Structure formats: C-alpha cells, structure tokens
Short mmCIF file of N, CA, C and O in Angstrom, two decimals:
data_model
loop_
_atom_site.label_atom_id
_atom_site.label_comp_id
_atom_site.label_asym_id
_atom_site.label_seq_id
_atom_site.Cartn_x
_atom_site.Cartn_y
_atom_site.Cartn_z
N UNK A 1 -1.96 -20.33 51.13
CA UNK A 1 -2.06 -20.79 52.08
C UNK A 1 -2.67 -22.02 52.42
O UNK A 1 -3.91 -22.38 50.84
N UNK A 2 -2.67 -23.60 52.69
CA UNK A 2 -2.99 -24.70 52.77
C UNK A 2 -3.71 -24.88 54.14
O UNK A 2 -3.03 -24.66 54.78
N UNK A 3 -4.82 -25.64 54.32
CA UNK A 3 -4.98 -26.17 55.75
C UNK A 3 -3.43 -26.81 56.44
O UNK A 3 -2.95 -27.69 55.24
N UNK A 4 -3.37 -26.81 57.56
CA UNK A 4 -2.40 -27.06 58.42
C UNK A 4 -1.08 -26.45 57.86
O UNK A 4 -0.48 -26.64 59.09
N UNK A 5 -0.77 -25.26 57.46
CA UNK A 5 -0.44 -24.36 57.57
C UNK A 5 -0.16 -23.09 59.31
O UNK A 5 -1.00 -23.20 59.44
N UNK A 6 0.77 -23.37 59.39
CA UNK A 6 0.94 -22.27 60.76
C UNK A 6 1.41 -21.19 60.65
O UNK A 6 2.64 -21.10 59.89
N UNK A 7 0.67 -20.11 61.19
CA UNK A 7 0.78 -18.84 61.31
C UNK A 7 2.38 -18.55 62.02
O UNK A 7 2.08 -19.50 63.11
N UNK A 8 3.03 -17.39 62.11
CA UNK A 8 4.16 -17.04 62.73
C UNK A 8 3.00 -16.97 64.16
O UNK A 8 2.02 -16.30 64.04
N UNK A 9 4.10 -16.81 65.03
CA UNK A 9 3.30 -16.45 66.82
C UNK A 9 3.41 -15.11 66.89
O UNK A 9 4.26 -14.23 66.03
N UNK A 10 2.73 -14.92 67.83
CA UNK A 10 2.85 -13.22 67.84
C UNK A 10 2.88 -13.46 69.82
O UNK A 10 1.84 -13.53 70.32
N UNK A 11 3.96 -12.93 70.19
CA UNK A 11 4.18 -12.38 71.63
C UNK A 11 3.78 -11.20 72.21
O UNK A 11 4.10 -10.45 71.75
N UNK A 12 3.20 -10.98 73.32
CA UNK A 12 2.36 -9.87 73.52
C UNK A 12 2.37 -10.47 75.06
O UNK A 12 1.94 -10.51 75.69
N UNK A 13 3.32 -8.91 75.12
CA UNK A 13 3.18 -8.63 76.74
C UNK A 13 1.89 -8.34 77.32
O UNK A 13 1.32 -6.81 76.87
N UNK A 14 1.88 -8.75 78.42
CA UNK A 14 0.47 -8.40 79.13
C UNK A 14 0.94 -7.51 80.18
O UNK A 14 1.36 -8.07 81.44
N UNK A 15 0.69 -5.64 80.08
CA UNK A 15 1.12 -5.13 80.81
C UNK A 15 0.16 -4.50 81.73
O UNK A 15 -1.08 -4.65 81.09
N UNK A 16 -0.06 -4.19 82.66
CA UNK A 16 -0.96 -3.11 83.20
C UNK A 16 -1.60 -2.18 82.23
O UNK A 16 -3.15 -2.39 82.48
N UNK A 17 -0.59 -1.48 81.88
CA UNK A 17 -0.99 -0.32 80.78
C UNK A 17 -2.42 -1.49 79.70
O UNK A 17 -3.25 -0.25 79.71
N UNK A 18 -1.48 -2.38 79.18
CA UNK A 18 -2.74 -2.73 78.14
C UNK A 18 -3.86 -3.21 79.01
O UNK A 18 -4.81 -3.00 77.81
N UNK A 19 -3.98 -4.13 80.28
CA UNK A 19 -5.32 -4.01 80.26
C UNK A 19 -6.44 -3.43 80.79
O UNK A 19 -7.34 -3.29 80.48
N UNK A 20 -5.34 -1.88 81.37
CA UNK A 20 -6.30 -0.75 81.64
C UNK A 20 -6.89 0.10 80.44
O UNK A 20 -7.95 0.23 80.22
N UNK A 21 -6.53 -0.24 79.48
CA UNK A 21 -6.59 1.01 78.44
C UNK A 21 -7.45 0.05 77.98
O UNK A 21 -8.06 0.51 77.18
N UNK A 22 -7.04 -1.16 77.78
CA UNK A 22 -7.77 -2.14 77.19
C UNK A 22 -9.83 -1.89 77.55
O UNK A 22 -10.79 -1.99 76.59
N UNK A 23 -9.77 -1.87 78.75
CA UNK A 23 -11.24 -2.30 79.63
C UNK A 23 -11.51 -0.60 79.21
O UNK A 23 -12.68 -0.51 79.34
N UNK A 24 -10.58 0.48 79.46
CA UNK A 24 -11.13 2.01 79.14
C UNK A 24 -12.09 1.67 77.53
O UNK A 24 -13.12 2.13 77.45
N UNK A 25 -11.12 1.15 76.86
CA UNK A 25 -11.63 1.91 75.03
C UNK A 25 -12.45 0.91 75.11
O UNK A 25 -13.43 0.95 74.10
N UNK A 26 -12.64 -0.04 75.83
CA UNK A 26 -14.10 -0.88 74.99
C UNK A 26 -14.98 -0.45 76.42
O UNK A 26 -16.10 -1.36 76.49
N UNK A 27 -15.11 0.15 77.02
CA UNK A 27 -16.20 1.11 78.15
C UNK A 27 -16.41 -0.02 78.70
O UNK A 27 -17.31 -0.13 79.32
N UNK A 28 -15.39 -0.84 79.72
CA UNK A 28 -15.69 -1.89 80.20
C UNK A 28 -15.10 -1.91 81.47
O UNK A 28 -14.10 -1.92 81.89
N UNK A 29 -16.09 -1.02 82.27
CA UNK A 29 -15.34 -0.78 84.08
C UNK A 29 -15.42 -1.33 85.16
O UNK A 29 -15.53 -1.22 86.22
N UNK A 30 -15.33 -2.31 85.02
CA UNK A 30 -15.63 -3.19 85.71
C UNK A 30 -14.19 -3.73 86.63
O UNK A 30 -13.28 -3.78 86.05
N UNK A 31 -14.42 -3.10 88.10
CA UNK A 31 -13.45 -2.95 88.76
C UNK A 31 -12.08 -4.18 88.83
O UNK A 31 -10.90 -3.87 89.17
N UNK A 32 -12.64 -5.43 88.53
CA UNK A 32 -11.76 -6.70 87.78
C UNK A 32 -10.54 -6.54 86.65
O UNK A 32 -9.41 -7.24 87.29
N UNK A 33 -10.67 -5.10 86.35
CA UNK A 33 -9.94 -4.74 84.95
C UNK A 33 -9.02 -3.78 85.09
O UNK A 33 -8.24 -3.16 84.68
N UNK A 34 -9.06 -2.91 86.51
CA UNK A 34 -8.24 -2.10 87.09
C UNK A 34 -7.94 -1.75 88.27
O UNK A 34 -6.64 -0.60 88.46
N UNK A 35 -8.40 -2.11 89.24
CA UNK A 35 -8.31 -1.78 90.35
C UNK A 35 -7.75 -3.48 91.56
O UNK A 35 -8.50 -3.95 91.53
N UNK A 36 -6.52 -2.96 91.30
CA UNK A 36 -6.07 -4.48 91.86
C UNK A 36 -6.52 -4.94 93.39
O UNK A 36 -6.79 -5.94 93.59
N UNK A 37 -6.65 -3.90 94.14
CA UNK A 37 -7.21 -4.63 95.54
C UNK A 37 -8.55 -5.17 95.43
O UNK A 37 -8.74 -6.25 96.12
N UNK A 38 -9.55 -3.87 94.84
CA UNK A 38 -10.79 -5.11 94.73
C UNK A 38 -10.67 -6.14 94.03
O UNK A 38 -11.49 -6.92 94.42
N UNK A 39 -9.67 -6.36 93.00
CA UNK A 39 -9.77 -7.49 92.40
C UNK A 39 -9.33 -8.71 93.22
O UNK A 39 -9.55 -9.98 93.19
N UNK A 40 -8.35 -8.25 94.15
CA UNK A 40 -7.99 -9.70 94.91
C UNK A 40 -9.01 -9.83 96.07
O UNK A 40 -9.69 -10.99 96.31
N UNK A 41 -10.34 -9.00 95.90
CA UNK A 41 -11.03 -9.15 97.29
C UNK A 41 -12.19 -10.30 96.42
O UNK A 41 -12.65 -10.72 97.24
N UNK A 42 -12.26 -10.15 95.17
CA UNK A 42 -13.38 -11.25 94.49
C UNK A 42 -12.17 -12.54 94.06
O UNK A 42 -13.45 -13.20 93.46
N UNK A 43 -11.25 -12.67 94.47
CA UNK A 43 -10.59 -13.66 94.44
C UNK A 43 -9.64 -14.19 93.34
O UNK A 43 -8.73 -14.59 92.81
N UNK A 44 -9.00 -12.65 92.69
CA UNK A 44 -8.12 -12.93 91.61
C UNK A 44 -6.89 -12.46 92.66
O UNK A 44 -6.53 -11.46 92.89
N UNK A 45 -5.56 -12.83 92.13
CA UNK A 45 -4.49 -12.18 92.49
C UNK A 45 -3.38 -10.92 91.95
O UNK A 45 -2.97 -10.37 92.76
N UNK A 46 -4.83 -10.97 90.85
CA UNK A 46 -4.63 -9.20 90.42
C UNK A 46 -5.29 -8.38 89.25
O UNK A 46 -6.75 -9.52 89.51
N UNK A 47 -5.51 -7.94 88.56
CA UNK A 47 -6.52 -7.45 87.63
C UNK A 47 -6.08 -7.97 86.69
O UNK A 47 -4.92 -8.76 86.29
N UNK A 48 -7.05 -8.28 85.67
CA UNK A 48 -7.36 -9.03 84.43
C UNK A 48 -7.74 -8.81 83.12
O UNK A 48 -8.29 -7.50 83.56
N UNK A 49 -7.16 -9.14 81.74
CA UNK A 49 -7.46 -8.60 80.74
C UNK A 49 -9.10 -9.21 80.26
O UNK A 49 -9.79 -9.95 81.25
N UNK A 50 -10.23 -7.98 79.60
CA UNK A 50 -11.47 -8.47 79.52
C UNK A 50 -11.22 -9.43 78.09
O UNK A 50 -10.79 -9.24 77.10
N UNK A 51 -12.52 -9.33 77.61
CA UNK A 51 -12.97 -10.61 76.49
C UNK A 51 -12.67 -9.93 75.70
O UNK A 51 -12.20 -10.53 74.49
N UNK A 52 -13.56 -8.23 75.30
CA UNK A 52 -13.23 -7.15 74.45
C UNK A 52 -11.62 -7.27 73.84
O UNK A 52 -11.02 -7.08 72.74
N UNK A 53 -10.59 -6.80 74.82
CA UNK A 53 -9.70 -6.87 74.43
C UNK A 53 -8.66 -8.01 73.79
O UNK A 53 -8.20 -7.78 72.90
N UNK A 54 -9.20 -9.02 74.97
CA UNK A 54 -8.55 -10.50 73.23
C UNK A 54 -8.94 -10.59 72.37
O UNK A 54 -8.27 -10.71 71.51
N UNK A 55 -9.92 -9.85 72.23
CA UNK A 55 -10.69 -10.17 70.77
C UNK A 55 -10.32 -9.50 70.07
O UNK A 55 -9.96 -9.67 68.78
N UNK A 56 -10.01 -8.16 70.52
CA UNK A 56 -9.24 -7.08 69.46
C UNK A 56 -7.86 -7.81 69.08
O UNK A 56 -7.23 -7.57 68.31
N UNK A 57 -7.66 -8.35 70.21
CA UNK A 57 -5.48 -8.91 69.89
C UNK A 57 -5.63 -10.03 68.80
O UNK A 57 -4.80 -9.83 68.42
N UNK A 58 -6.65 -11.04 69.33
CA UNK A 58 -7.01 -11.88 68.12
C UNK A 58 -7.39 -11.28 66.64
O UNK A 58 -6.53 -11.94 65.55
N UNK A 59 -8.19 -10.44 66.34
CA UNK A 59 -8.33 -9.92 65.55
C UNK A 59 -6.73 -9.35 64.62
O UNK A 59 -6.68 -9.53 63.61
N UNK A 60 -6.39 -8.69 65.40
CA UNK A 60 -5.05 -7.92 65.50
C UNK A 60 -4.00 -8.88 64.76
O UNK A 60 -3.27 -9.06 63.59
N UNK A 61 -4.02 -10.04 65.46
CA UNK A 61 -2.93 -11.21 65.33
C UNK A 61 -3.04 -11.61 63.63
O UNK A 61 -2.30 -12.22 62.74
N UNK A 62 -4.43 -11.73 63.64
CA UNK A 62 -4.83 -12.83 62.18
C UNK A 62 -4.76 -11.15 60.66
O UNK A 62 -4.08 -11.59 60.02
N UNK A 63 -4.74 -10.30 61.05
CA UNK A 63 -4.77 -9.16 60.08
C UNK A 63 -3.31 -8.47 59.96
O UNK A 63 -3.50 -8.56 58.72
N UNK A 64 -2.49 -8.95 61.13
CA UNK A 64 -1.04 -8.76 60.77
C UNK A 64 -0.50 -9.69 59.85
O UNK A 64 0.34 -9.56 58.98
N UNK A 65 -1.09 -11.09 60.27
CA UNK A 65 -0.99 -12.09 58.93
C UNK A 65 -1.00 -12.32 57.97
O UNK A 65 -0.37 -12.83 57.35
N UNK A 66 -2.42 -12.08 57.47
CA UNK A 66 -2.65 -12.04 56.37
C UNK A 66 -2.57 -10.36 55.65
O UNK A 66 -3.00 -10.33 54.46
N UNK A 67 -2.71 -9.35 55.81
CA UNK A 67 -1.92 -8.34 55.23
C UNK A 67 -2.84 -7.26 55.38
O UNK A 67 -4.60 -7.34 56.10
N UNK A 68 -3.07 -6.02 54.68
CA UNK A 68 -4.19 -4.54 55.33
C UNK A 68 -5.66 -5.22 54.35
O UNK A 68 -6.23 -4.56 54.81
N UNK A 69 -5.32 -5.75 53.31
CA UNK A 69 -6.61 -6.00 52.80
C UNK A 69 -7.82 -7.12 53.78
O UNK A 69 -8.51 -7.20 52.90
N UNK A 70 -7.32 -7.69 54.52
CA UNK A 70 -7.82 -8.96 55.27
C UNK A 70 -9.02 -8.30 55.94
O UNK A 70 -9.02 -7.01 56.49
N UNK A 71 -10.16 -8.86 55.96
CA UNK A 71 -11.23 -8.55 56.35
C UNK A 71 -11.88 -9.63 57.44
O UNK A 71 -12.14 -10.62 57.08
N UNK A 72 -12.10 -9.49 58.21
CA UNK A 72 -12.55 -10.74 59.30
C UNK A 72 -13.93 -11.02 58.95
O UNK A 72 -14.66 -9.52 59.00
N UNK A 73 -14.24 -12.16 59.28
CA UNK A 73 -15.74 -12.19 58.84
C UNK A 73 -16.47 -13.00 60.42
O UNK A 73 -17.36 -12.86 60.31
N UNK A 74 -15.49 -13.63 60.92
CA UNK A 74 -16.07 -13.93 61.90
C UNK A 74 -15.33 -14.73 63.23
O UNK A 74 -14.00 -14.69 62.63
N UNK A 75 -15.45 -14.28 64.24
CA UNK A 75 -14.51 -14.23 65.26
C UNK A 75 -15.04 -15.10 66.50
O UNK A 75 -16.16 -14.52 66.93
N UNK A 76 -14.45 -16.07 66.88
CA UNK A 76 -15.78 -16.71 67.90
C UNK A 76 -14.45 -17.33 68.67
O UNK A 76 -13.78 -18.57 68.54
N UNK A 77 -14.39 -16.76 70.07
CA UNK A 77 -13.43 -17.14 70.96
C UNK A 77 -13.73 -17.34 72.39
O UNK A 77 -15.06 -17.18 72.89
N UNK A 78 -12.76 -18.05 72.88
CA UNK A 78 -13.65 -18.83 74.38
C UNK A 78 -12.38 -18.42 75.18
O UNK A 78 -11.32 -18.83 74.97
N UNK A 79 -13.05 -17.99 76.59
CA UNK A 79 -11.75 -17.38 77.40
C UNK A 79 -11.20 -18.70 78.21
O UNK A 79 -12.20 -19.46 78.68
N UNK A 80 -9.95 -18.99 78.85
CA UNK A 80 -9.51 -19.86 79.78
C UNK A 80 -8.49 -19.16 80.97
O UNK A 80 -9.32 -18.25 81.46
N UNK A 81 -8.13 -19.24 80.87
CA UNK A 81 -6.66 -18.75 81.91
C UNK A 81 -6.64 -17.33 81.45
O UNK A 81 -6.58 -16.67 80.72
N UNK A 82 -6.85 -16.50 82.78
CA UNK A 82 -6.82 -15.32 82.99
C UNK A 82 -5.23 -14.97 82.61
O UNK A 82 -4.45 -15.22 82.90
N UNK A 83 -5.44 -13.44 81.88
CA UNK A 83 -4.07 -12.68 81.58
C UNK A 83 -4.04 -11.38 82.41
O UNK A 83 -4.78 -10.76 82.58
N UNK A 84 -3.40 -11.62 83.10
CA UNK A 84 -2.34 -11.54 84.32
C UNK A 84 -1.18 -9.88 84.06
O UNK A 84 -0.64 -10.41 83.51
N UNK A 85 -1.28 -8.84 84.61
CA UNK A 85 -0.16 -8.17 84.17
C UNK A 85 1.26 -8.85 84.54
O UNK A 85 1.39 -9.86 85.56
N UNK A 86 2.55 -8.80 83.80
CA UNK A 86 3.72 -9.36 84.19
C UNK A 86 4.04 -10.84 83.27
O UNK A 86 4.52 -11.09 83.07
N UNK A 87 2.70 -11.27 82.50
CA UNK A 87 3.02 -12.79 81.51
C UNK A 87 3.13 -11.95 80.02
O UNK A 87 2.96 -10.90 80.04
N UNK A 88 2.76 -12.60 79.47
CA UNK A 88 3.36 -13.20 78.46
C UNK A 88 2.11 -13.63 77.32
O UNK A 88 2.42 -14.91 77.99
N UNK A 89 1.56 -13.43 77.06
CA UNK A 89 0.58 -14.26 75.80
C UNK A 89 1.14 -14.36 74.39
O UNK A 89 1.41 -13.16 74.09
N UNK A 90 1.24 -15.33 74.05
CA UNK A 90 2.05 -15.91 72.66
C UNK A 90 0.48 -16.37 71.72
O UNK A 90 -0.24 -17.89 72.10
N UNK A 91 0.39 -15.95 71.00
CA UNK A 91 -0.84 -16.11 69.32
C UNK A 91 -0.40 -16.89 68.59
O UNK A 91 0.95 -16.64 68.41
N UNK A 92 -0.91 -18.11 68.57
CA UNK A 92 -0.43 -19.21 67.26
C UNK A 92 -1.52 -19.40 66.84
O UNK A 92 -2.72 -19.52 67.16
N UNK A 93 -1.60 -19.55 65.47
CA UNK A 93 -2.48 -19.73 64.59
C UNK A 93 -2.17 -20.95 63.56
O UNK A 93 -1.18 -21.62 62.89
N UNK A 94 -3.41 -21.86 63.34
CA UNK A 94 -3.14 -23.10 62.39
C UNK A 94 -4.44 -22.99 61.03
O UNK A 94 -5.97 -22.53 61.71
N UNK A 95 -3.91 -22.96 60.09
CA UNK A 95 -5.41 -22.75 58.92
C UNK A 95 -5.73 -24.40 58.87
O UNK A 95 -5.24 -25.10 58.92
N UNK A 96 -7.51 -23.82 59.10
CA UNK A 96 -7.90 -25.00 59.45
C UNK A 96 -8.44 -25.24 57.76
O UNK A 96 -8.97 -26.55 57.56
N UNK A 97 -9.31 -24.19 57.08
CA UNK A 97 -10.19 -24.62 55.80
C UNK A 97 -9.81 -23.59 54.81
O UNK A 97 -9.54 -22.15 55.42
N UNK A 98 -9.76 -23.40 53.60
CA UNK A 98 -9.63 -22.25 52.80
C UNK A 98 -10.49 -22.99 51.69
O UNK A 98 -10.69 -23.83 51.14
N UNK A 99 -11.94 -22.05 51.59
CA UNK A 99 -12.34 -22.52 50.24
C UNK A 99 -12.27 -20.72 49.32
O UNK A 99 -12.93 -19.64 49.86
N UNK A 100 -11.64 -20.77 48.18
CA UNK A 100 -11.47 -19.41 47.74
C UNK A 100 -10.09 -18.62 48.53
O UNK A 100 -9.54 -18.78 48.71
N UNK A 101 -11.26 -17.21 48.44
CA UNK A 101 -10.65 -16.53 49.21
C UNK A 101 -10.73 -16.09 50.58
O UNK A 101 -10.85 -15.28 51.43
N UNK A 102 -11.62 -17.43 51.15
CA UNK A 102 -11.72 -17.11 52.65
C UNK A 102 -11.13 -18.27 52.98
O UNK A 102 -10.89 -19.52 52.85
N UNK A 103 -10.61 -17.73 54.45
CA UNK A 103 -9.54 -19.02 55.33
C UNK A 103 -10.20 -19.11 56.89
O UNK A 103 -10.45 -18.20 57.12
N UNK A 104 -10.26 -20.01 57.33
CA UNK A 104 -10.56 -20.18 58.36
C UNK A 104 -9.39 -20.71 59.30
O UNK A 104 -8.54 -21.98 59.00
N UNK A 105 -9.04 -20.24 60.35
CA UNK A 105 -7.95 -20.62 61.07
C UNK A 105 -8.19 -20.23 62.73
O UNK A 105 -9.09 -19.89 63.25
N UNK A 106 -7.13 -21.81 63.24
CA UNK A 106 -7.79 -22.26 64.89
C UNK A 106 -6.72 -21.33 65.26
O UNK A 106 -5.67 -21.46 65.13
N UNK A 107 -7.17 -20.80 66.82
CA UNK A 107 -6.07 -19.44 67.45
C UNK A 107 -6.10 -19.82 68.39
O UNK A 107 -7.16 -20.25 69.56
N UNK A 108 -4.79 -19.75 69.05
CA UNK A 108 -4.74 -20.07 70.50
C UNK A 108 -3.76 -18.81 71.42
O UNK A 108 -2.71 -18.79 70.26
N UNK A 109 -4.66 -18.84 72.25
CA UNK A 109 -3.09 -17.60 73.10
C UNK A 109 -3.05 -18.17 74.08
O UNK A 109 -3.83 -18.69 74.66
N UNK A 110 -2.01 -18.70 74.58
CA UNK A 110 -1.43 -19.36 75.99
C UNK A 110 -0.72 -18.08 76.72
O UNK A 110 0.21 -17.62 76.33
N UNK A 111 -1.08 -18.27 77.81
CA UNK A 111 0.48 -17.21 78.96
C UNK A 111 0.83 -18.54 79.89
O UNK A 111 1.11 -19.67 79.67
N UNK A 112 1.44 -17.82 80.86
CA UNK A 112 2.50 -18.81 81.70
C UNK A 112 1.61 -19.94 82.54
O UNK A 112 1.96 -20.75 82.99
N UNK A 113 0.32 -19.52 82.26
CA UNK A 113 -1.01 -20.56 83.31
C UNK A 113 -1.62 -20.92 82.39
O UNK A 113 -1.89 -22.11 82.95
N UNK A 114 -1.88 -21.10 81.51
CA UNK A 114 -2.33 -21.98 80.53
C UNK A 114 -2.79 -21.36 79.10
O UNK A 114 -2.02 -20.55 78.76
N UNK A 115 -4.16 -21.72 78.48
CA UNK A 115 -4.58 -21.63 77.10
C UNK A 115 -5.80 -20.12 77.65
O UNK A 115 -6.58 -20.13 78.45
N UNK A 116 -5.16 -18.71 77.38
CA UNK A 116 -6.15 -17.97 77.63
C UNK A 116 -7.39 -17.78 76.94
O UNK A 116 -8.52 -17.28 76.91
N UNK A 117 -6.69 -18.14 75.44
CA UNK A 117 -7.83 -17.88 74.52
C UNK A 117 -7.77 -18.81 73.31
O UNK A 117 -6.39 -19.43 72.81
N UNK A 118 -9.21 -19.39 73.11
CA UNK A 118 -8.95 -20.57 72.13
C UNK A 118 -10.07 -20.18 71.06
O UNK A 118 -11.60 -19.93 71.39
N UNK A 119 -10.13 -20.37 69.92
CA UNK A 119 -11.43 -20.23 68.89
C UNK A 119 -10.84 -20.37 67.44
O UNK A 119 -9.48 -20.65 67.65
N UNK A 120 -11.72 -19.91 66.63
CA UNK A 120 -11.65 -19.63 65.25
C UNK A 120 -11.79 -18.52 64.46
O UNK A 120 -12.59 -17.56 65.34
N UNK A 121 -11.23 -17.92 63.72
CA UNK A 121 -11.19 -16.71 62.95
C UNK A 121 -11.54 -17.07 61.49
O UNK A 121 -10.63 -17.90 61.13
N UNK A 122 -12.90 -16.46 60.79
CA UNK A 122 -12.81 -16.90 59.49
C UNK A 122 -12.55 -15.09 58.75
O UNK A 122 -13.00 -14.12 59.50
N UNK A 123 -11.88 -15.39 57.89
CA UNK A 123 -11.22 -14.25 57.12
C UNK A 123 -10.78 -14.31 55.51
O UNK A 123 -10.83 -15.26 55.31
N UNK A 124 -11.23 -13.28 54.92
CA UNK A 124 -11.45 -12.86 53.58
C UNK A 124 -10.38 -12.55 53.34
O UNK A 124 -9.98 -11.43 53.63
N UNK A 125 -9.76 -13.12 52.41
CA UNK A 125 -8.14 -12.57 51.58
C UNK A 125 -8.28 -12.09 50.57
O UNK A 125 -8.26 -13.20 49.62
N UNK A 126 -8.37 -10.74 49.79
CA UNK A 126 -8.68 -10.48 48.83
C UNK A 126 -7.26 -11.16 47.93
O UNK A 126 -6.53 -10.42 48.70
N UNK A 127 -7.59 -11.53 46.52
CA UNK A 127 -6.32 -11.63 45.48
C UNK A 127 -5.76 -10.70 45.25
O UNK A 127 -6.17 -9.67 45.06
#
C-alpha cells in the first residue's frame, strides 16, 4: 500500500431490513430508524440509517480490504445525506498515509442523493 492507492469500491444495498436491524443491534430505538410514518411526521421521506450502522459498515469496508488480521485503530466519520431504503451506498477509499504497519485511509460513502459518510480510518496491518 502506498499513499494515493485506491481501494476497490463496495456497494451496499440499503434495505429496510438493514436499517432496522442495524438500529436494533446498536440499541438505537429512535422511531426515525424503524417507523416510516413517524419518520415522515418528523420531516424525512422514510426511515434512515443510524450512525452506528454506518460506522460498522465503514469498519467492515476497511477490514474486508485489508484482511482478517487488520486492526481498526481509529474511525472518525461524519454523516451527510441520509441512507434511505431502496438506495445503494458505494464505499470508496484512498490511502492517505502509510507509516510502517499503520495505514490511514480516507473513506467516502455515497448514495443517490450525495455523500452519506466521509472520514478517515486508521488501521494496523500486521506483516
């Protein structure tokens, strides 16, 4: 890995099941993550993915690309456009820095309405 290298993209279908299951698994019971009618009453066109699910998907993206021995050291993300059911999020990454076995990757997850997540992930990749 060298700075500037691009990681292969990962397409994630954003299903209603993924959104609800991610919210339940992370114990986030806010209605906007499972009740379409209440989400609409609060101004959203539908339910949307929570940040903990997004964080997990970003971690999966990095560990899938760097292998089973990869160790996440730091995940710093910011949400943008919401992930709604029926869309697809495409995660991409660019290596920013390599220091021995520590790699920093800039990650972007985009969907049909814009950038859902942006941030950096620092990962240790043992030799």
